[in-house]
Short mmCIF file of C-alpha atoms in Angstrom, two decimals:
data_model
loop_
_atom_site.label_atom_id
_atom_site.label_comp_id
_atom_site.label_asym_id
_atom_site.label_seq_id
_atom_site.Cartn_x
_atom_site.Cartn_y
_atom_site.Cartn_z
CA MET A 1 1.09 -25.22 -36.19
CA THR A 2 2.07 -28.35 -34.27
CA ILE A 3 -1.42 -29.80 -34.15
CA ASN A 4 -3.26 -30.39 -37.43
CA ASN A 5 -6.28 -32.52 -38.26
CA ASP A 6 -4.19 -35.69 -38.61
CA LEU A 7 -2.69 -35.23 -35.16
CA LEU A 8 -6.11 -34.43 -33.71
CA ILE A 9 -7.39 -37.74 -35.10
CA ARG A 10 -4.51 -39.50 -33.35
CA LEU A 11 -5.23 -37.67 -30.07
CA GLU A 12 -8.93 -38.56 -30.31
CA LYS A 13 -7.94 -42.20 -30.70
CA LEU A 14 -5.62 -42.04 -27.68
CA SER A 15 -8.31 -40.23 -25.66
CA TYR A 16 -11.32 -42.34 -26.72
CA LEU A 17 -13.02 -39.08 -27.58
CA GLU A 18 -14.71 -37.77 -30.67
CA VAL A 19 -14.59 -34.06 -31.50
CA GLN A 20 -17.64 -32.95 -33.48
CA ASP A 21 -17.08 -31.67 -37.01
CA ASP A 22 -18.26 -28.14 -36.21
CA LYS A 23 -15.78 -27.87 -33.32
CA ARG A 24 -12.66 -29.28 -34.97
CA SER A 25 -11.12 -26.10 -36.32
CA GLU A 26 -11.78 -24.26 -33.05
CA ILE A 27 -10.17 -26.94 -30.90
CA ILE A 28 -7.19 -27.27 -33.26
CA GLU A 29 -6.67 -23.53 -32.93
CA GLN A 30 -7.00 -23.59 -29.13
CA LEU A 31 -4.65 -26.54 -28.70
CA ASN A 32 -2.06 -24.87 -30.92
CA GLU A 33 -2.32 -21.66 -28.94
CA ILE A 34 -1.74 -23.55 -25.68
CA VAL A 35 1.05 -25.73 -27.08
CA SER A 36 2.93 -22.72 -28.49
CA PHE A 37 2.63 -21.01 -25.12
CA VAL A 38 4.01 -23.95 -23.12
CA GLU A 39 6.95 -24.17 -25.52
CA ASN A 40 8.47 -21.34 -23.45
CA LEU A 41 9.77 -24.17 -21.22
CA SER A 42 12.54 -24.69 -23.77
CA GLU A 43 13.95 -21.27 -22.81
CA LEU A 44 14.98 -22.68 -19.43
CA ASN A 45 18.23 -24.52 -18.96
CA THR A 46 17.51 -27.86 -17.30
CA ASP A 47 20.80 -29.64 -18.00
CA ASN A 48 21.69 -32.09 -15.23
CA VAL A 49 18.20 -31.89 -13.72
CA SER A 50 16.46 -35.18 -12.98
CA ASP A 51 13.78 -36.05 -15.53
CA THR A 52 11.38 -37.47 -12.95
CA PHE A 53 9.73 -35.55 -10.17
CA ALA A 54 8.16 -36.69 -6.93
CA MET A 55 7.11 -34.61 -3.97
CA THR A 56 9.28 -36.62 -1.57
CA THR A 57 12.48 -38.55 -2.04
CA ALA A 58 11.04 -41.44 -0.04
CA SER A 59 10.12 -44.52 -2.01
CA THR A 60 6.57 -45.79 -2.29
CA PRO A 61 5.64 -47.29 1.08
CA LEU A 62 5.37 -51.05 1.34
CA ARG A 63 2.74 -52.91 3.31
CA ASP A 64 2.37 -56.46 4.55
CA ASP A 65 1.00 -58.80 1.93
CA THR A 66 -2.19 -59.59 3.79
CA PRO A 67 -5.57 -59.61 2.07
CA ALA A 68 -7.81 -56.67 2.97
CA CYS A 69 -11.00 -55.75 1.20
CA ASN A 70 -14.20 -53.92 1.95
CA SER A 71 -16.40 -56.34 0.05
CA HIS A 72 -19.34 -53.95 0.15
CA ILE A 73 -17.48 -51.50 -2.14
CA PRO A 74 -17.45 -53.73 -5.25
CA GLU A 75 -21.01 -54.80 -4.45
CA ASP A 76 -22.20 -51.18 -4.24
CA ILE A 77 -20.34 -50.27 -7.44
CA ILE A 78 -21.96 -53.16 -9.32
CA LYS A 79 -25.39 -52.26 -7.91
CA HIS A 80 -25.19 -48.71 -9.28
CA ALA A 81 -23.36 -49.46 -12.53
CA PRO A 82 -25.12 -48.46 -15.78
CA LYS A 83 -25.75 -52.15 -16.62
CA SER A 84 -24.97 -55.11 -14.38
CA ALA A 85 -26.17 -58.55 -13.32
CA ASP A 86 -25.03 -60.65 -10.36
CA SER A 87 -21.41 -59.61 -9.91
CA PHE A 88 -20.78 -58.66 -13.53
CA PHE A 89 -20.81 -55.48 -15.59
CA ILE A 90 -22.76 -55.99 -18.79
CA VAL A 91 -21.09 -54.65 -21.94
CA PRO A 92 -21.97 -54.84 -25.63
CA LYS A 93 -20.95 -58.10 -27.29
CA ILE A 94 -17.17 -58.25 -27.72
CA ILE A 95 -16.82 -61.49 -29.73
CA GLU A 96 -18.99 -61.85 -32.81
CA MET B 1 -23.39 -17.15 10.31
CA ILE B 2 -22.08 -18.81 13.45
CA THR B 3 -18.35 -19.66 13.23
CA LEU B 4 -17.06 -23.22 13.27
CA LYS B 5 -15.41 -22.63 16.64
CA GLU B 6 -18.76 -21.56 18.14
CA ALA B 7 -20.74 -24.26 16.33
CA LEU B 8 -18.54 -26.96 17.89
CA LYS B 9 -19.97 -25.92 21.29
CA LEU B 10 -23.63 -26.34 20.26
CA SER B 11 -25.86 -29.04 21.74
CA ALA B 12 -27.46 -31.75 19.60
CA GLU B 13 -30.79 -29.85 19.61
CA GLU B 14 -29.11 -26.58 18.63
CA LEU B 15 -27.34 -28.35 15.76
CA VAL B 16 -30.66 -29.70 14.47
CA ALA B 17 -32.04 -26.15 14.54
CA LEU B 18 -28.91 -24.85 12.77
CA LYS B 19 -29.34 -27.37 9.95
CA GLU B 20 -33.01 -26.43 9.55
CA GLU B 21 -32.04 -22.75 9.38
CA LEU B 22 -29.31 -23.54 6.85
CA ALA B 23 -31.69 -25.56 4.66
CA LYS B 24 -34.17 -22.66 4.61
CA LYS B 25 -31.48 -20.11 3.78
CA ILE B 26 -30.03 -22.29 1.02
CA GLU B 27 -33.48 -22.60 -0.53
CA ALA B 28 -34.05 -18.84 -0.26
CA HIS B 29 -30.72 -18.24 -2.07
CA ALA B 30 -31.27 -20.91 -4.73
CA LYS B 31 -30.31 -18.39 -7.42
CA LEU B 32 -26.69 -18.44 -6.23
CA ASN B 33 -26.55 -22.12 -7.24
CA ALA B 34 -23.87 -22.72 -4.61
CA TYR B 35 -25.29 -26.15 -3.80
CA VAL B 36 -26.06 -28.95 -6.23
CA GLY B 37 -27.55 -31.25 -3.58
CA LEU B 38 -28.73 -30.93 0.01
CA GLU B 39 -27.90 -34.35 1.37
CA SER B 40 -27.17 -34.80 5.05
CA ALA B 41 -25.14 -37.58 6.63
CA GLY B 42 -25.87 -37.68 10.34
CA GLU B 43 -25.40 -35.62 13.47
CA GLY B 44 -22.78 -32.97 14.04
CA VAL B 45 -21.72 -29.53 12.86
CA PRO B 46 -22.78 -29.21 9.21
CA ILE B 47 -19.94 -28.73 6.71
CA ALA B 48 -20.57 -28.17 2.97
CA ILE B 49 -18.69 -30.64 0.75
CA LYS B 50 -17.35 -30.04 -2.76
CA ASP B 51 -18.97 -32.40 -5.28
CA ASN B 52 -15.69 -34.33 -5.78
CA ILE B 53 -15.27 -35.72 -2.23
CA GLN B 54 -16.82 -39.14 -1.55
CA VAL B 55 -19.58 -39.25 1.06
CA LYS B 56 -21.03 -42.75 1.34
CA THR B 57 -24.50 -43.10 -0.28
CA TRP B 58 -24.30 -39.59 -1.80
CA SER B 59 -24.38 -39.01 -5.52
CA VAL B 60 -20.90 -37.45 -5.94
CA THR B 61 -20.52 -36.28 -9.51
CA ASN B 62 -17.49 -33.95 -9.93
CA GLY B 63 -19.86 -31.45 -11.55
CA SER B 64 -20.03 -33.75 -14.58
CA LYS B 65 -22.67 -35.34 -16.75
CA ILE B 66 -20.60 -38.51 -17.03
CA LEU B 67 -21.04 -39.27 -13.32
CA GLN B 68 -24.81 -38.85 -13.22
CA GLY B 69 -26.17 -41.93 -11.48
CA TYR B 70 -22.98 -42.68 -9.55
CA ILE B 71 -23.38 -43.34 -5.83
CA ALA B 72 -20.29 -43.11 -3.60
CA PRO B 73 -19.66 -46.53 -2.01
CA TYR B 74 -17.40 -45.27 0.80
CA ASN B 75 -16.38 -42.16 2.72
CA ALA B 76 -13.29 -40.17 1.83
CA THR B 77 -10.77 -40.19 4.70
CA VAL B 78 -11.46 -36.50 5.36
CA ILE B 79 -15.14 -37.35 5.87
CA GLU B 80 -14.29 -40.15 8.34
CA LYS B 81 -12.03 -37.75 10.23
CA MET B 82 -14.71 -35.04 10.26
CA GLN B 83 -17.33 -37.42 11.60
CA ALA B 84 -14.97 -38.61 14.34
CA ALA B 85 -14.55 -34.96 15.39
CA GLY B 86 -18.27 -34.18 15.60
CA LEU B 87 -18.70 -32.68 12.11
CA THR B 88 -21.05 -33.92 9.44
CA PRO B 89 -21.22 -33.48 5.66
CA PHE B 90 -24.18 -31.27 4.77
CA GLY B 91 -24.84 -30.44 1.13
CA ARG B 92 -22.79 -30.84 -2.05
CA THR B 93 -21.32 -27.68 -3.55
CA ASN B 94 -20.94 -26.75 -7.20
CA MET B 95 -17.60 -26.87 -9.02
CA ASP B 96 -16.00 -26.70 -12.43
CA GLU B 97 -16.30 -30.10 -14.09
CA PHE B 98 -13.59 -32.37 -12.62
CA ALA B 99 -12.14 -29.24 -10.93
CA MET B 100 -10.84 -28.02 -14.30
CA GLY B 101 -11.56 -24.34 -14.35
CA SER B 102 -11.24 -20.98 -12.62
CA THR B 103 -14.86 -19.80 -12.70
CA THR B 104 -17.27 -22.70 -11.89
CA GLU B 105 -18.90 -21.97 -15.27
CA SER B 106 -18.04 -25.42 -16.67
CA SER B 107 -20.25 -27.32 -14.21
CA TYR B 108 -22.94 -29.64 -15.56
CA TYR B 109 -25.27 -27.92 -13.03
CA GLY B 110 -24.77 -24.44 -14.47
CA LYS B 111 -22.87 -21.48 -13.09
CA THR B 112 -22.62 -20.36 -9.46
CA VAL B 113 -23.08 -16.65 -8.79
CA ASN B 114 -20.71 -14.50 -6.73
CA PRO B 115 -22.64 -13.38 -3.61
CA HIS B 116 -21.07 -9.91 -3.87
CA ASN B 117 -22.14 -9.25 -7.47
CA ALA B 118 -24.57 -11.33 -9.53
CA SER B 119 -22.74 -10.53 -12.79
CA CYS B 120 -19.44 -11.97 -11.52
CA VAL B 121 -18.03 -15.47 -11.15
CA PRO B 122 -17.32 -16.87 -7.67
CA GLY B 123 -14.01 -18.19 -8.97
CA GLY B 124 -13.20 -21.84 -9.27
CA SER B 125 -13.03 -24.61 -9.22
CA SER B 126 -14.38 -24.68 -5.63
CA GLY B 127 -16.78 -21.83 -6.47
CA GLY B 128 -19.81 -23.41 -4.81
CA SER B 129 -18.00 -23.89 -1.49
CA ALA B 130 -16.69 -20.30 -1.56
CA ALA B 131 -20.09 -18.79 -2.45
CA ALA B 132 -21.83 -20.88 0.24
CA VAL B 133 -19.50 -19.68 3.02
CA ALA B 134 -19.48 -16.07 1.76
CA ALA B 135 -23.28 -15.88 1.54
CA GLY B 136 -23.79 -17.29 5.04
CA LEU B 137 -25.12 -20.57 3.64
CA ALA B 138 -22.49 -22.73 5.35
CA VAL B 139 -20.56 -22.68 8.62
CA ALA B 140 -17.53 -23.88 6.67
CA ALA B 141 -16.79 -25.99 3.61
CA LEU B 142 -14.27 -28.37 2.10
CA GLY B 143 -12.72 -27.59 -1.27
CA SER B 144 -9.87 -29.06 -3.30
CA ASP B 145 -6.88 -27.20 -4.72
CA THR B 146 -4.91 -28.49 -7.72
CA GLY B 147 -3.76 -25.13 -9.10
CA GLY B 148 -5.51 -22.58 -6.87
CA SER B 149 -9.03 -24.00 -6.74
CA ILE B 150 -9.46 -23.23 -3.02
CA ARG B 151 -7.50 -19.99 -2.76
CA GLN B 152 -8.78 -18.18 -5.88
CA PRO B 153 -12.53 -18.61 -5.17
CA ALA B 154 -11.86 -17.75 -1.50
CA ALA B 155 -10.25 -14.49 -2.65
CA PHE B 156 -13.05 -13.73 -5.14
CA CYS B 157 -15.77 -14.32 -2.51
CA GLY B 158 -14.02 -12.70 0.49
CA ILE B 159 -13.45 -15.75 2.68
CA VAL B 160 -10.47 -17.74 3.97
CA GLY B 161 -9.24 -20.73 1.94
CA MET B 162 -6.26 -22.90 2.77
CA LYS B 163 -4.24 -25.41 0.72
CA PRO B 164 -2.21 -27.80 2.91
CA THR B 165 1.29 -29.12 2.15
CA TYR B 166 1.10 -31.98 -0.34
CA GLY B 167 0.76 -35.17 1.70
CA ARG B 168 -0.75 -33.54 4.81
CA VAL B 169 -4.36 -34.37 3.96
CA SER B 170 -5.33 -37.76 2.56
CA ARG B 171 -6.54 -37.79 -1.04
CA TYR B 172 -8.36 -41.09 -0.48
CA GLY B 173 -11.87 -40.47 -1.76
CA LEU B 174 -11.07 -37.26 -3.65
CA GLY B 175 -12.00 -37.36 -7.32
CA ALA B 176 -8.55 -37.45 -8.93
CA TYR B 177 -7.68 -34.65 -11.36
CA ALA B 178 -3.87 -34.29 -11.15
CA SER B 179 -2.67 -36.64 -8.43
CA SER B 180 0.72 -35.01 -7.81
CA LEU B 181 -0.93 -31.62 -7.23
CA ASP B 182 -4.37 -32.27 -5.62
CA GLN B 183 -5.01 -31.42 -1.96
CA ILE B 184 -8.25 -31.07 0.01
CA GLY B 185 -8.45 -28.02 2.28
CA PRO B 186 -10.72 -25.87 4.48
CA MET B 187 -12.79 -22.89 3.28
CA THR B 188 -13.99 -20.84 6.24
CA GLN B 189 -15.15 -17.50 7.60
CA ASN B 190 -11.90 -16.75 9.41
CA VAL B 191 -8.33 -17.95 9.94
CA GLU B 192 -8.95 -19.71 13.27
CA ASP B 193 -11.79 -21.77 11.79
CA ALA B 194 -9.48 -22.76 8.91
CA ALA B 195 -6.88 -23.95 11.44
CA ILE B 196 -9.53 -25.95 13.33
CA LEU B 197 -10.87 -27.64 10.19
CA TYR B 198 -7.34 -28.23 8.86
CA ASP B 199 -6.41 -29.97 12.13
CA ILE B 200 -9.46 -32.21 11.85
CA ILE B 201 -8.89 -33.37 8.25
CA SER B 202 -5.07 -33.66 8.28
CA GLY B 203 -2.91 -36.57 9.41
CA TYR B 204 -1.44 -39.82 8.16
CA ASP B 205 -3.65 -42.21 6.21
CA ALA B 206 -2.54 -45.66 5.06
CA ASN B 207 -5.07 -45.48 2.19
CA ASP B 208 -3.08 -42.73 0.42
CA SER B 209 0.45 -43.79 -0.58
CA THR B 210 1.53 -40.12 -0.70
CA SER B 211 0.26 -39.40 2.82
CA VAL B 212 3.07 -38.36 5.18
CA HIS B 213 3.67 -39.66 8.71
CA ARG B 214 3.01 -36.36 10.42
CA ASN B 215 0.17 -35.65 12.81
CA ASP B 216 1.19 -32.33 14.40
CA LYS B 217 -1.68 -29.90 14.97
CA VAL B 218 -1.81 -26.11 14.85
CA SER B 219 -5.09 -24.68 16.22
CA ASP B 220 -4.24 -25.12 19.93
CA LYS B 221 -0.92 -23.32 19.43
CA LEU B 222 -1.90 -20.32 17.27
CA ASP B 223 0.37 -17.40 18.09
CA PRO B 224 -0.20 -14.16 16.16
CA SER B 225 2.44 -12.36 18.26
CA ARG B 226 5.36 -14.17 16.60
CA LYS B 227 7.56 -11.75 14.64
CA LEU B 228 8.19 -13.21 11.20
CA THR B 229 10.28 -12.45 8.14
CA ILE B 230 7.94 -12.16 5.18
CA ALA B 231 9.14 -11.97 1.56
CA ILE B 232 7.45 -10.05 -1.22
CA VAL B 233 8.25 -10.59 -4.89
CA PRO B 234 8.15 -7.20 -6.67
CA ASN B 235 8.34 -8.68 -10.19
CA TYR B 236 5.15 -10.61 -9.40
CA ILE B 237 3.04 -7.64 -8.42
CA LYS B 238 3.68 -5.41 -11.41
CA ASP B 239 1.13 -7.18 -13.63
CA ALA B 240 -1.69 -7.16 -11.07
CA SER B 241 -4.66 -4.76 -11.25
CA GLU B 242 -4.74 -1.50 -9.28
CA ASP B 243 -7.20 -3.05 -6.79
CA VAL B 244 -4.78 -5.87 -6.06
CA LYS B 245 -1.79 -3.51 -5.86
CA ARG B 246 -3.62 -1.31 -3.35
CA ALA B 247 -4.56 -4.30 -1.19
CA PHE B 248 -0.98 -5.53 -1.42
CA ALA B 249 0.43 -2.21 -0.24
CA LYS B 250 -2.06 -2.16 2.61
CA ALA B 251 -1.15 -5.69 3.72
CA VAL B 252 2.57 -4.89 3.63
CA ALA B 253 2.02 -1.77 5.75
CA VAL B 254 -0.15 -3.65 8.23
CA LEU B 255 2.37 -6.50 8.55
CA ARG B 256 5.24 -4.03 9.09
CA ASN B 257 3.18 -2.27 11.75
CA ALA B 258 2.60 -5.57 13.48
CA GLY B 259 6.37 -5.97 13.84
CA HIS B 260 7.11 -8.34 10.97
CA THR B 261 10.16 -7.82 8.76
CA ILE B 262 9.41 -7.42 5.05
CA VAL B 263 12.14 -8.40 2.58
CA GLU B 264 12.25 -8.50 -1.21
CA ARG B 265 13.03 -11.66 -3.17
CA GLU B 266 12.97 -12.72 -6.82
CA LEU B 267 11.22 -15.66 -8.45
CA MET B 268 11.50 -16.73 -12.09
CA ASP B 269 8.92 -15.43 -14.54
CA ALA B 270 5.61 -17.09 -13.63
CA LYS B 271 4.90 -17.87 -17.30
CA TYR B 272 7.09 -20.95 -16.81
CA ASP B 273 4.93 -22.03 -13.84
CA ILE B 274 1.87 -21.90 -16.08
CA SER B 275 3.54 -24.06 -18.71
CA ALA B 276 4.91 -26.61 -16.24
CA TYR B 277 1.51 -26.76 -14.58
CA TYR B 278 -0.65 -27.22 -17.66
CA VAL B 279 1.65 -29.89 -19.09
CA THR B 280 1.77 -31.80 -15.78
CA ALA B 281 -1.89 -31.39 -14.84
CA THR B 282 -3.29 -32.35 -18.26
CA ALA B 283 -0.95 -35.36 -18.50
CA GLU B 284 -2.12 -36.64 -15.12
CA ALA B 285 -5.75 -35.81 -15.94
CA SER B 286 -5.69 -37.77 -19.19
CA THR B 287 -4.61 -40.81 -17.19
CA ASN B 288 -6.94 -40.29 -14.23
CA LEU B 289 -9.99 -39.69 -16.39
CA ALA B 290 -9.39 -42.82 -18.48
CA ARG B 291 -11.50 -44.68 -15.87
CA TYR B 292 -14.70 -42.95 -17.01
CA ASP B 293 -15.76 -45.31 -19.74
CA GLY B 294 -19.51 -45.72 -19.26
CA ILE B 295 -19.10 -49.30 -18.06
CA ARG B 296 -18.44 -49.24 -14.34
CA TYR B 297 -20.05 -46.09 -13.01
CA GLY B 298 -21.94 -43.01 -13.99
CA SER B 299 -23.83 -42.77 -17.24
CA ARG B 300 -23.46 -44.79 -20.44
CA VAL B 301 -24.29 -43.98 -24.03
CA GLU B 302 -24.80 -47.32 -25.76
CA GLY B 303 -22.88 -47.90 -29.00
CA SER B 304 -23.02 -50.79 -31.45
CA ASN B 305 -19.89 -52.32 -29.89
CA LEU B 306 -17.71 -51.86 -26.80
CA LYS B 307 -15.32 -49.35 -28.34
CA GLU B 308 -18.13 -47.21 -29.67
CA THR B 309 -19.76 -47.34 -26.22
CA TYR B 310 -16.56 -46.00 -24.64
CA ILE B 311 -16.21 -43.22 -27.20
CA LYS B 312 -19.86 -42.17 -27.12
CA SER B 313 -20.09 -42.27 -23.32
CA ARG B 314 -16.98 -40.12 -22.98
CA SER B 315 -17.75 -37.74 -25.85
CA GLU B 316 -21.26 -37.03 -24.59
CA GLY B 317 -20.40 -37.23 -20.88
CA PHE B 318 -17.45 -34.82 -20.72
CA GLY B 319 -17.72 -31.07 -21.31
CA ASP B 320 -15.48 -29.04 -23.63
CA GLU B 321 -12.81 -28.00 -21.10
CA VAL B 322 -12.38 -31.55 -19.82
CA LYS B 323 -12.06 -32.86 -23.39
CA ARG B 324 -9.52 -30.16 -24.19
CA ARG B 325 -7.37 -31.14 -21.20
CA ILE B 326 -7.58 -34.88 -21.97
CA LEU B 327 -6.53 -34.25 -25.60
CA LEU B 328 -3.70 -31.97 -24.45
CA GLY B 329 -2.60 -34.49 -21.82
CA ASN B 330 -2.45 -37.25 -24.39
CA PHE B 331 -0.50 -34.92 -26.67
CA VAL B 332 2.23 -34.15 -24.10
CA LEU B 333 2.50 -37.85 -23.20
CA SER B 334 2.48 -39.22 -26.72
CA SER B 335 5.44 -40.66 -28.54
CA GLY B 336 7.50 -37.94 -30.21
CA TYR B 337 6.35 -35.18 -27.84
CA TYR B 338 6.87 -36.79 -24.40
CA ASP B 339 10.45 -35.58 -23.87
CA ALA B 340 9.93 -32.05 -25.16
CA TYR B 341 6.82 -31.40 -23.07
CA TYR B 342 6.16 -33.82 -20.22
CA VAL B 343 9.76 -34.60 -19.21
CA LYS B 344 10.78 -30.97 -19.65
CA ALA B 345 7.92 -29.86 -17.36
CA GLN B 346 9.09 -32.28 -14.65
CA LYS B 347 12.59 -30.84 -14.86
CA VAL B 348 11.23 -27.32 -14.57
CA ARG B 349 9.24 -28.45 -11.54
CA HIS B 350 12.53 -29.26 -9.81
CA ARG B 351 13.73 -25.74 -10.51
CA ILE B 352 10.53 -24.18 -9.17
CA LYS B 353 10.73 -26.25 -5.99
CA GLU B 354 14.43 -25.39 -5.52
CA GLU B 355 13.71 -21.67 -5.93
CA TYR B 356 11.23 -21.80 -3.08
CA GLU B 357 13.61 -23.88 -0.95
CA THR B 358 16.27 -21.20 -1.37
CA ILE B 359 13.87 -18.43 -0.34
CA PHE B 360 12.56 -20.36 2.68
CA LYS B 361 16.10 -20.77 4.03
CA GLU B 362 15.93 -17.07 4.89
CA VAL B 363 12.26 -16.18 5.29
CA ASP B 364 9.23 -17.58 7.12
CA LEU B 365 6.49 -16.64 4.67
CA ILE B 366 5.89 -15.15 1.23
CA LEU B 367 3.07 -12.66 0.64
CA SER B 368 1.58 -12.83 -2.86
CA PRO B 369 -1.53 -11.94 -4.83
CA VAL B 370 -4.00 -14.80 -5.40
CA ALA B 371 -5.30 -13.60 -8.77
CA PRO B 372 -4.34 -10.72 -11.06
CA ARG B 373 -7.65 -8.93 -10.27
CA THR B 374 -10.98 -9.24 -8.47
CA ALA B 375 -13.71 -11.64 -9.66
CA TYR B 376 -14.22 -11.73 -13.43
CA GLU B 377 -17.54 -11.08 -15.12
CA PHE B 378 -19.27 -14.15 -16.54
CA GLY B 379 -17.91 -15.16 -19.94
CA SER B 380 -14.77 -13.04 -19.77
CA LEU B 381 -12.48 -16.07 -19.40
CA ALA B 382 -14.05 -18.01 -22.28
CA ASP B 383 -10.69 -18.30 -24.08
CA PRO B 384 -8.87 -21.31 -22.55
CA LEU B 385 -5.38 -19.79 -22.62
CA GLU B 386 -6.67 -16.55 -21.04
CA MET B 387 -8.14 -18.64 -18.24
CA TYR B 388 -4.89 -20.57 -17.75
CA LEU B 389 -2.95 -17.29 -17.54
CA SER B 390 -5.23 -16.10 -14.72
CA ASP B 391 -3.80 -18.88 -12.51
CA ILE B 392 -0.42 -17.17 -12.56
CA TYR B 393 -0.10 -16.59 -8.80
CA THR B 394 -1.45 -19.87 -7.47
CA ILE B 395 -0.02 -22.77 -9.44
CA SER B 396 3.65 -22.70 -8.42
CA VAL B 397 2.49 -23.46 -4.87
CA ASN B 398 0.95 -26.73 -6.11
CA LEU B 399 3.93 -27.57 -8.32
CA ALA B 400 6.22 -27.25 -5.27
CA GLY B 401 3.72 -28.86 -2.87
CA LEU B 402 3.71 -25.91 -0.45
CA PRO B 403 1.02 -24.84 2.06
CA ALA B 404 -0.72 -21.50 1.42
CA ILE B 405 -3.68 -19.57 2.75
CA ALA B 406 -5.80 -16.91 1.04
CA LEU B 407 -7.53 -14.33 3.20
CA PRO B 408 -9.57 -11.19 2.52
CA ILE B 409 -7.67 -7.89 2.77
CA GLU B 410 -10.16 -5.23 1.71
CA THR B 411 -13.03 -4.38 -0.59
CA SER B 412 -12.38 -2.70 -3.94
CA GLU B 413 -14.08 0.56 -4.97
CA ALA B 414 -16.47 -1.56 -7.04
CA GLY B 415 -17.44 -3.45 -3.89
CA MET B 416 -15.59 -6.69 -4.65
CA PRO B 417 -13.39 -8.56 -2.17
CA VAL B 418 -9.63 -8.51 -2.69
CA GLY B 419 -7.74 -11.42 -1.16
CA LEU B 420 -4.04 -12.15 -0.87
CA GLN B 421 -2.16 -15.29 0.06
CA LEU B 422 0.62 -16.24 2.42
CA ILE B 423 2.85 -19.16 1.42
CA ALA B 424 5.02 -21.20 3.79
CA ALA B 425 7.73 -23.86 3.60
CA PRO B 426 6.56 -27.47 3.32
CA PHE B 427 4.97 -28.73 6.58
CA ASP B 428 5.25 -25.32 8.25
CA GLU B 429 1.48 -24.88 8.61
CA GLN B 430 2.04 -23.49 12.12
CA THR B 431 3.91 -20.44 10.81
CA LEU B 432 1.41 -20.11 7.96
CA PHE B 433 -1.56 -19.89 10.33
CA ASP B 434 0.31 -17.73 12.88
CA GLY B 435 1.16 -15.20 10.15
CA ALA B 436 -2.33 -15.30 8.68
CA LEU B 437 -3.91 -14.75 12.09
CA SER B 438 -1.58 -11.82 12.72
CA LEU B 439 -2.54 -10.29 9.37
CA GLU B 440 -6.26 -10.87 9.97
CA GLN B 441 -6.16 -9.35 13.47
CA SER B 442 -4.04 -6.39 12.34
CA LEU B 443 -6.51 -5.60 9.54
CA GLN B 444 -9.39 -5.59 12.02
CA SER B 445 -7.71 -3.33 14.59
#
């Protein structure tokens, strides 16, 4: 058992998610089942294999540093956001 | 249903009539639940769009509760390219939430039904697109394929579904699940239509940093008379159902008859593909889905402070499978586990890619099953690991970034479609479509 309730609490924190009480034991069991399956990767010898993977060997393309913006996109996003005013998202009070 | 090739010849009036006919048919087949919205976006040949591809002014929701209320502020590049070619988005199709699933059962909008059998899944995650084309409710559709999500539902519904080489089709405007694996692709009634739609949506795009500078097209050069060397992988087929084995034997015989050379090759046990895939995909998903916080788009569940608002919005907005993959992704990326899981999976990815490179030095195509069996009955893949294992034949293609096409071979004794896939070397879509067209024509003759 790699994943126990303590680790699940840590994963919930990292994920900004809350698993309901009645689902905790089920999800712990499922995650353990999946994690023990994927441990088969350790059977493969990967000595001297690069530890990063990208589909091409080319580096990330560069572009000219000229401003470009479709200003309607942020405007439309703000317009349809759950709560907004002018050009701001409204969130619960952060500073007491 | 009229094919895409034929529909491209229709006049503006005929296209209006076609859309009216489609709308009526979709309504009459509402029980299939292939569509989750019937929006239209202008003139042209109507193409059904998976609910994770941005169409400006449409509510594009990734089959999720958390995106209810979101309105797409721009068109995906594939939509711009379609519109420039005389095609128009018509209707949003159902999908597994955030494309995470193999059955379309995890959608916020409820399950989609397989047109061939109401007790079976259409496959997933592009199950709505596959069911729409198979039931004659769409001329053609767009889907997305991260681990088989175009090819598997195509096979389960008896249509053609194609996943392009990674980088061929822009991901700009595609709801991101696993960015190093995702590709948009065509889902059509036949191979030629798939080539036509692939040509329209592919090509370089500056808005996607992984887009490649290649603009070569295939549909005007299709040549089913080319004699190809096609590999089969015997250790892959042994675990498939009898239906799939029969279809496989039939396809091999038909391809031999058509003058192709069949050779045998080995690939490593596909259990490693599943592990490398689920570690990589969940890691990338946990990062990509961090943006859904209830603040900027979609729906919010108000908490007493900002942090509680994030947690409540995400906990109530995401379904179980999405939560499972986010938790798993954060596990494989977290301190203490990162090297053993995430880094190891990237190393294994190199090995998978190299294996294919070795095979493609000597062969043109690989013939493979798409799924271990025909469409599952509803509920039979409820166990997450069981569902992951069912992706055994499709995910290595995504891990290696290869192009592949699923096409229908025959109908099982139970009346369900059996599809197989052809896989090609990176950027060799021409050979992929030539081989697929040869197989399709040989099966019909």
